[in-house]
Amino acid sequence: MTDASTATETKMTKSMEDIVALCKRRGFIFPASEIYGGINGFWDFGPLGIELKNNLRDAWWHDMVRCPPAGPDGEMLSIVGLDSSIIQNPKVWEASGHVGGFNDPMQTCRQCKKLFRADHVEEMVLESEWYQELSQIWPPKKIPSLDGLRHWARKNGKKSAPGLALVRDTNNVLQELEKIIKSTDDPGDVWASSNVLFGADCQIWPQDGVCPNCGGDLTEQRDFNLMFETHAGAVRDDANKVYLRPETAQGIFLNFKNVLDTSRVKVPFGIAQIGKAFRNEVTPRNYIFRSREFEQMEMEFFCHESEAKKLYEFWVQTRLDWWKSLGISSENLQRRDHDADELSHYSTACADIEYRYPFTAPGFGELEGIAHRGNYDLTQHQEHSGAKLAYFDQEKNERYLPHVIEPAAGLSRGVLVLLCEAYTPDPDRPSKVYMKFHPRMAPIKAAIFPLVAKEGMPEVAQKLYQELRTKYAVQLDIKQNIGKRYARMDEAGTPYCFTIDGQTLEDDTVTVRERDTLSQERINISQVATYLAEQIG
Amino acid sequence: MTDASTATETKMTKSMEDIVALCKRRGFIFPASEIYGGINGFWDFGPLGIELKNNLRDAWWHDMVRCPPAGPDGEMLSIVGLDSSIIQNPKVWEASGHVGGFNDPMQTCRQCKKLFRADHVEEMVLESEWYQELSQIWPPKKIPSLDGLRHWARKNGKKSAPGLALVRDTNNVLQELEKIIKSTDDPGDVWASSNVLFGADCQIWPQDGVCPNCGGDLTEQRDFNLMFETHAGAVRDDANKVYLRPETAQGIFLNFKNVLDTSRVKVPFGIAQIGKAFRNEVTPRNYIFRSREFEQMEMEFFCHESEAKKLYEFWVQTRLDWWKSLGISSENLQRRDHDADELSHYSTACADIEYRYPFTAPGFGELEGIAHRGNYDLTQHQEHSGAKLAYFDQEKNERYLPHVIEPAAGLSRGVLVLLCEAYTPDPDRPSKVYMKFHPRMAPIKAAIFPLVAKEGMPEVAQKLYQELRTKYAVQLDIKQNIGKRYARMDEAGTPYCFTIDGQTLEDDTVTVRERDTLSQERINISQVATYLAEQIG
C-alpha cells in the first residue's frame, strides 16, 4: 500500500549490484564454477533459485498445457507438451536459417585481443572506467588541459586504458592535439577532433572503434555464428558436426507431424516446450539477462491462416496478462510492437513484452516475444526434409500448412524479472530489504518457528512442519532469535511465518506474520493448512 | 490379479520392438529429427512421454528435497535443491578425472570405417544378420559345407557382410579352410580354425576383431573420451575449449561451499539436482537406455566419515524401496553390490539398483547407482581450485572434508523402466495391450467421455473436465465409439475413465471404469474429485 511517491523512491534505490549481492548471499544464484574463477556467461541456481525457477516453470506449464486459457471466441484451446533434445540433426539448422544467418557482428581489439559484440561497444565504452576518468578531464565540448591529459596518460591511464593511443604514444598525440587547439577558438571544433586520442582508425568520439576494455582500436565488424558447435560420434569431422540448439522452437516444428499423428489434436492447437538453449554470446551481459546457457518456455500455436491475426492479438494480450498475474506491476511491463523494418521477411507481426530492468531503466528490455511467423518454419522443414507436413481439415476438405503464433518467453529471464520486481528496500526492517514475491512464486511458502528451542515448542513446530510440507514448500527453523529468523525469511521472500510460542501450548493458537504488511494475528494451529490454501491456492 | 504362471507368460511376451512401437504410436517417444532421417543416440519425448517424465522428475524431487525420508536413526534429514549449468569451467573436469580418464575403448572397422565400443562388439556380432546366417551354415563344432559357404559368400554374404574375408576373397579363404578340413578328422579342430573366415588378425570365433556391421576386421582398441567438446567464446582454440557435463554430480561439489554458506544446513545434509548430461557414446544402444543426451537425478549426501557406512546402507535400501513404491515389481529389481575390482580406487562401496529390461532378460541392467565416494571429490576440487572446502562442526569443534553417499539415478532410464514395467499384453482387450502405470506416474490420471456427442452429454463432460483439470492431468475425449476411446486410454495407461451417459442426465451418476480390473461402477458426479483424490493421493 505505498503511494506513488514512495513507489518511485523505492524503484530508484533498486540497483543490480544490490540484487546480485542478495541473490548470492541467500542462495538464489551463484556464478558457475566460482571456485575456479567462474566462467563467463554461465550461472548456477542455488537452493532458493531452483525453487523459484521451478515455480515459474510449473506455473507456465499449468497455465499453458494443463489449463490453457479459453480462446478469443471463448472456445476451449488445446495445447500439448513436448520435450525435444538439445542436439538435433544439423540439417534442422540449415532449414531454419540458423546455420546461414544466426550471426552477431563482432569486433576484436587489436591491442588486448578481446572480442566484443559490435552493437554493445558504445554502451560498454560509456560504462568503462577509463572513459569515465577521461570525461572528467575533457568534458564534452570543452577545451581540455594538455597537462591534465598528460598526467592521466602517465598515471591512471596506464592501468585503465593501456591500449589507448593517448597512453601508448602520449607525446605525439598531445602534439597533434596542441596543433588543433592552436588552430581554432571554437571548443566544439576541438571536441570534433577528439578522435586523435584514439588513433587513426577512429572517426567520432565516443564511438564503435574503441575497445571498452583497454582503449585500443577495434577491427572491422565480422559475422560470428552464435551456435555452439560440437561433434556427435568419435570422429571430429564436418560430417559429425552438430549444434546445441539456440532455441527450443525448432524441436516443435520437427515434431508437428508426429504430434498430429499420435495425439488426436485438431488445428487450431498448440505444442509447448520448456528447455535449455545455448547461444555463444560474444559479450554475455547483465547477469542472467544474456547468458550463454539459458532456459526458454516456447509454444507454437498452429492455426488456419484466416485466424492467425486474431490469435496473434489474443496471445499478446494473454501473455501480458499472465506476467501481471504473477505479481509483475503494470508500470514495469510494456508491449512493444516491432516496426516493419525489425520484422523477419516472413513475419507478419511481432510484439515484445518488455520489463523495466534496473539496467535498462527508465527504458525497457525484452522478456517475451510473441511472433506471427506465418507458415515459414513448416514450409522450410517440408522443403528441406521432403516430409509432407500439411494438415488435412476433414470438415472443410482443405489441406494446408498451418500458420503459427509463437509466444516465446525466457524462463531464466523470467526468474530475473521476478527477482528484480520482488526486491523491495525497507530501511525499517532488520534485513533492510525484503523480496515481495507473489505467493505462487515464493520459493518457500511458509516458515515455522518455535519461539524458543525448548519447552516442547520444537516438537509442536516439527509436527506442523511435517503436516504442511506434503502440500507446500515450507521450512522449519528452530534456532536463533526470532528477529533474525524473520529477517532471513524476508530476504528469501517467504510470505508467511508461523510461530509456536508459550500460548500455543495453552490454547493451540500460533501467530502468523505476513511478510508485506508485517501484521501478526493468532490463528488455531489446526487452521494453518486452510489459511495457506486460502492465501496461496 | 494375475497368478504366477500368467505373470511369467506376460513377461515373456514383452519385446522391445513392441514397446518401442507403442511409444511411437501413442506419442511417448519419437526419434529425434525423424523427418531428417534421425540422429543416432538422441530421442524426443512426445506429449505423453513428457508428462510421464515430469511425473517421475517431480516424484523424485518431492520425495528427496521437499519431503526427504527419515534417516537411519529416525532423525529428520535435510536435503536442498540445486541447478548448476551444463557448461562449467573446464578445470572442473580435470579435477574430477573426466578429462584424463573418462574413456571408452573403441575400435574402427578397416573396411566400412564404422566405430564400435570394444566391449559391445561381441554382443553386436552375435545379434548381426550376417553372423546369424553364417551360424546356420557352420554350426558350432561341426565341419561346414564348403559349397554352402561359397554359395552364401556369393549371394547373401555380399549384402550382409561385404567386409568379411570369406566374401572379399572367397576362393583363397575356402582353399585354406579345405586344407584344414583335410588335415584333421576332429570337427573341434576345424572349428578352432574358423578364424580363417575373418582374415589374419582374428584369433577366436566369435570375437572382438570382427565388425558387426560388415564382417571386416577391426583396428586395435584405442581410448576415446566420452565428453562432448565445444568452445565458449568466439575463438575456437584450446583456451576456449569447454565440455558438456557428462554427469550432474560435479556441479553439486562445486557448490558445496556456496550452499553451506547460504542455507544454514549442517552436516549431515544432501544437495540434489536433476538435469541433462551428455556422453558421446561410440555405440548408443537399446533405445533410451544408452543415449547421448539424457537426464539424471543425483544427490550427494554429505556426512562425517564415521556415519558414512550406515548412511550408505540406508540409501541403498531407501532408493530400492522408492522404485518399488512407483509400481516396479520386486522380481524385476535387484541390488547388485560391486565387486572390489569394479570399485574406483577412492570408493569404499558401490551398489547398483538393476532392472530386468526386455533386452537384458533374464539378466538385469543398471537403473541407479549408490556410491560411497569417501571425500575424494571435495579433496580433488580443494586441491585443484585452491578453495577451502572443509566443514567446521561447532559442537564437536572439528574441521573436516565430509564424506559423501551418492544415489545417482537415470531419469531417462527411469522412464524406460516405467514403460517396460507398465507394458502389459492382454489379448482380450481391443487394444491387445495396456500400460499399467502406477497412478502417481500415469501421464493422464483420468479421461472423461460423454457416451455420445449429443443430448447435453458433452456439456456435462466439459464441466467435469474443467473442474478436474485444475488438480489433475485429465483428458476430455468426445468423439468416436466408446470402445475405441477406452482402447486409446489403455494404451496411454490412464487408470480411470469416467463416462457421462443417459443415466447421468437423470440421476447425476457417472460410470468409472478401472483400467487394470476393467470393473465399472457408478458414482455420483460430485464425488469424482474425491474418488480420484483417494485413488491417486
Coordinates of N, CA, C and O in Angstrom, one line a residue, chain A residues 83 108 120 130 225 280 293 341 379 396 403 487 509:
Chain A
D83 N 9.1 -32.5 -25.4 CA 10.4 -32.3 -24.9 C 11.4 -32.8 -25.9 O 11.7 -34.0 -25.8
T108 N 37.2 -7.3 -32.8 CA 38.3 -7.7 -31.9 C 39.2 -6.5 -31.6 O 39.4 -5.6 -32.5
H120 N 27.3 -3.7 -28.9 CA 27.4 -3.4 -27.4 C 28.5 -2.5 -27.1 O 28.7 -2.0 -26.0
W130 N 38.0 3.8 -17.8 CA 38.8 4.7 -18.5 C 38.1 5.9 -19.1 O 38.5 7.0 -19.1
N225 N 28.8 -16.7 -35.9 CA 27.6 -17.5 -35.7 C 27.5 -17.9 -34.2 O 28.5 -18.3 -33.5
N280 N 26.3 -18.7 -28.0 CA 27.6 -18.4 -27.7 C 27.8 -16.9 -27.9 O 28.5 -16.4 -28.7
E293 N 24.0 -20.0 -21.6 CA 23.2 -21.2 -21.4 C 21.9 -20.7 -20.6 O 22.1 -20.0 -19.6
D341 N 10.6 -2.6 -40.2 CA 11.9 -2.9 -40.6 C 12.6 -3.8 -39.6 O 13.7 -4.3 -39.8
T379 N 7.1 -24.6 -43.8 CA 7.4 -24.6 -45.2 C 8.9 -25.0 -45.4 O 9.3 -25.9 -46.2
K396 N -13.6 -29.2 -43.6 CA -13.6 -28.3 -44.7 C -13.1 -28.9 -46.0 O -13.0 -28.2 -47.0
H403 N -0.5 -21.8 -40.2 CA 0.3 -20.7 -39.7 C 0.5 -20.8 -38.2 O -0.2 -21.6 -37.5
A487 N 14.1 -11.9 9.6 CA 14.9 -11.2 8.6 C 15.3 -12.1 7.4 O 15.3 -11.8 6.3
T509 N -3.1 -21.9 19.6 CA -3.0 -20.9 18.6 C -1.6 -20.6 18.3 O -0.7 -20.8 19.1

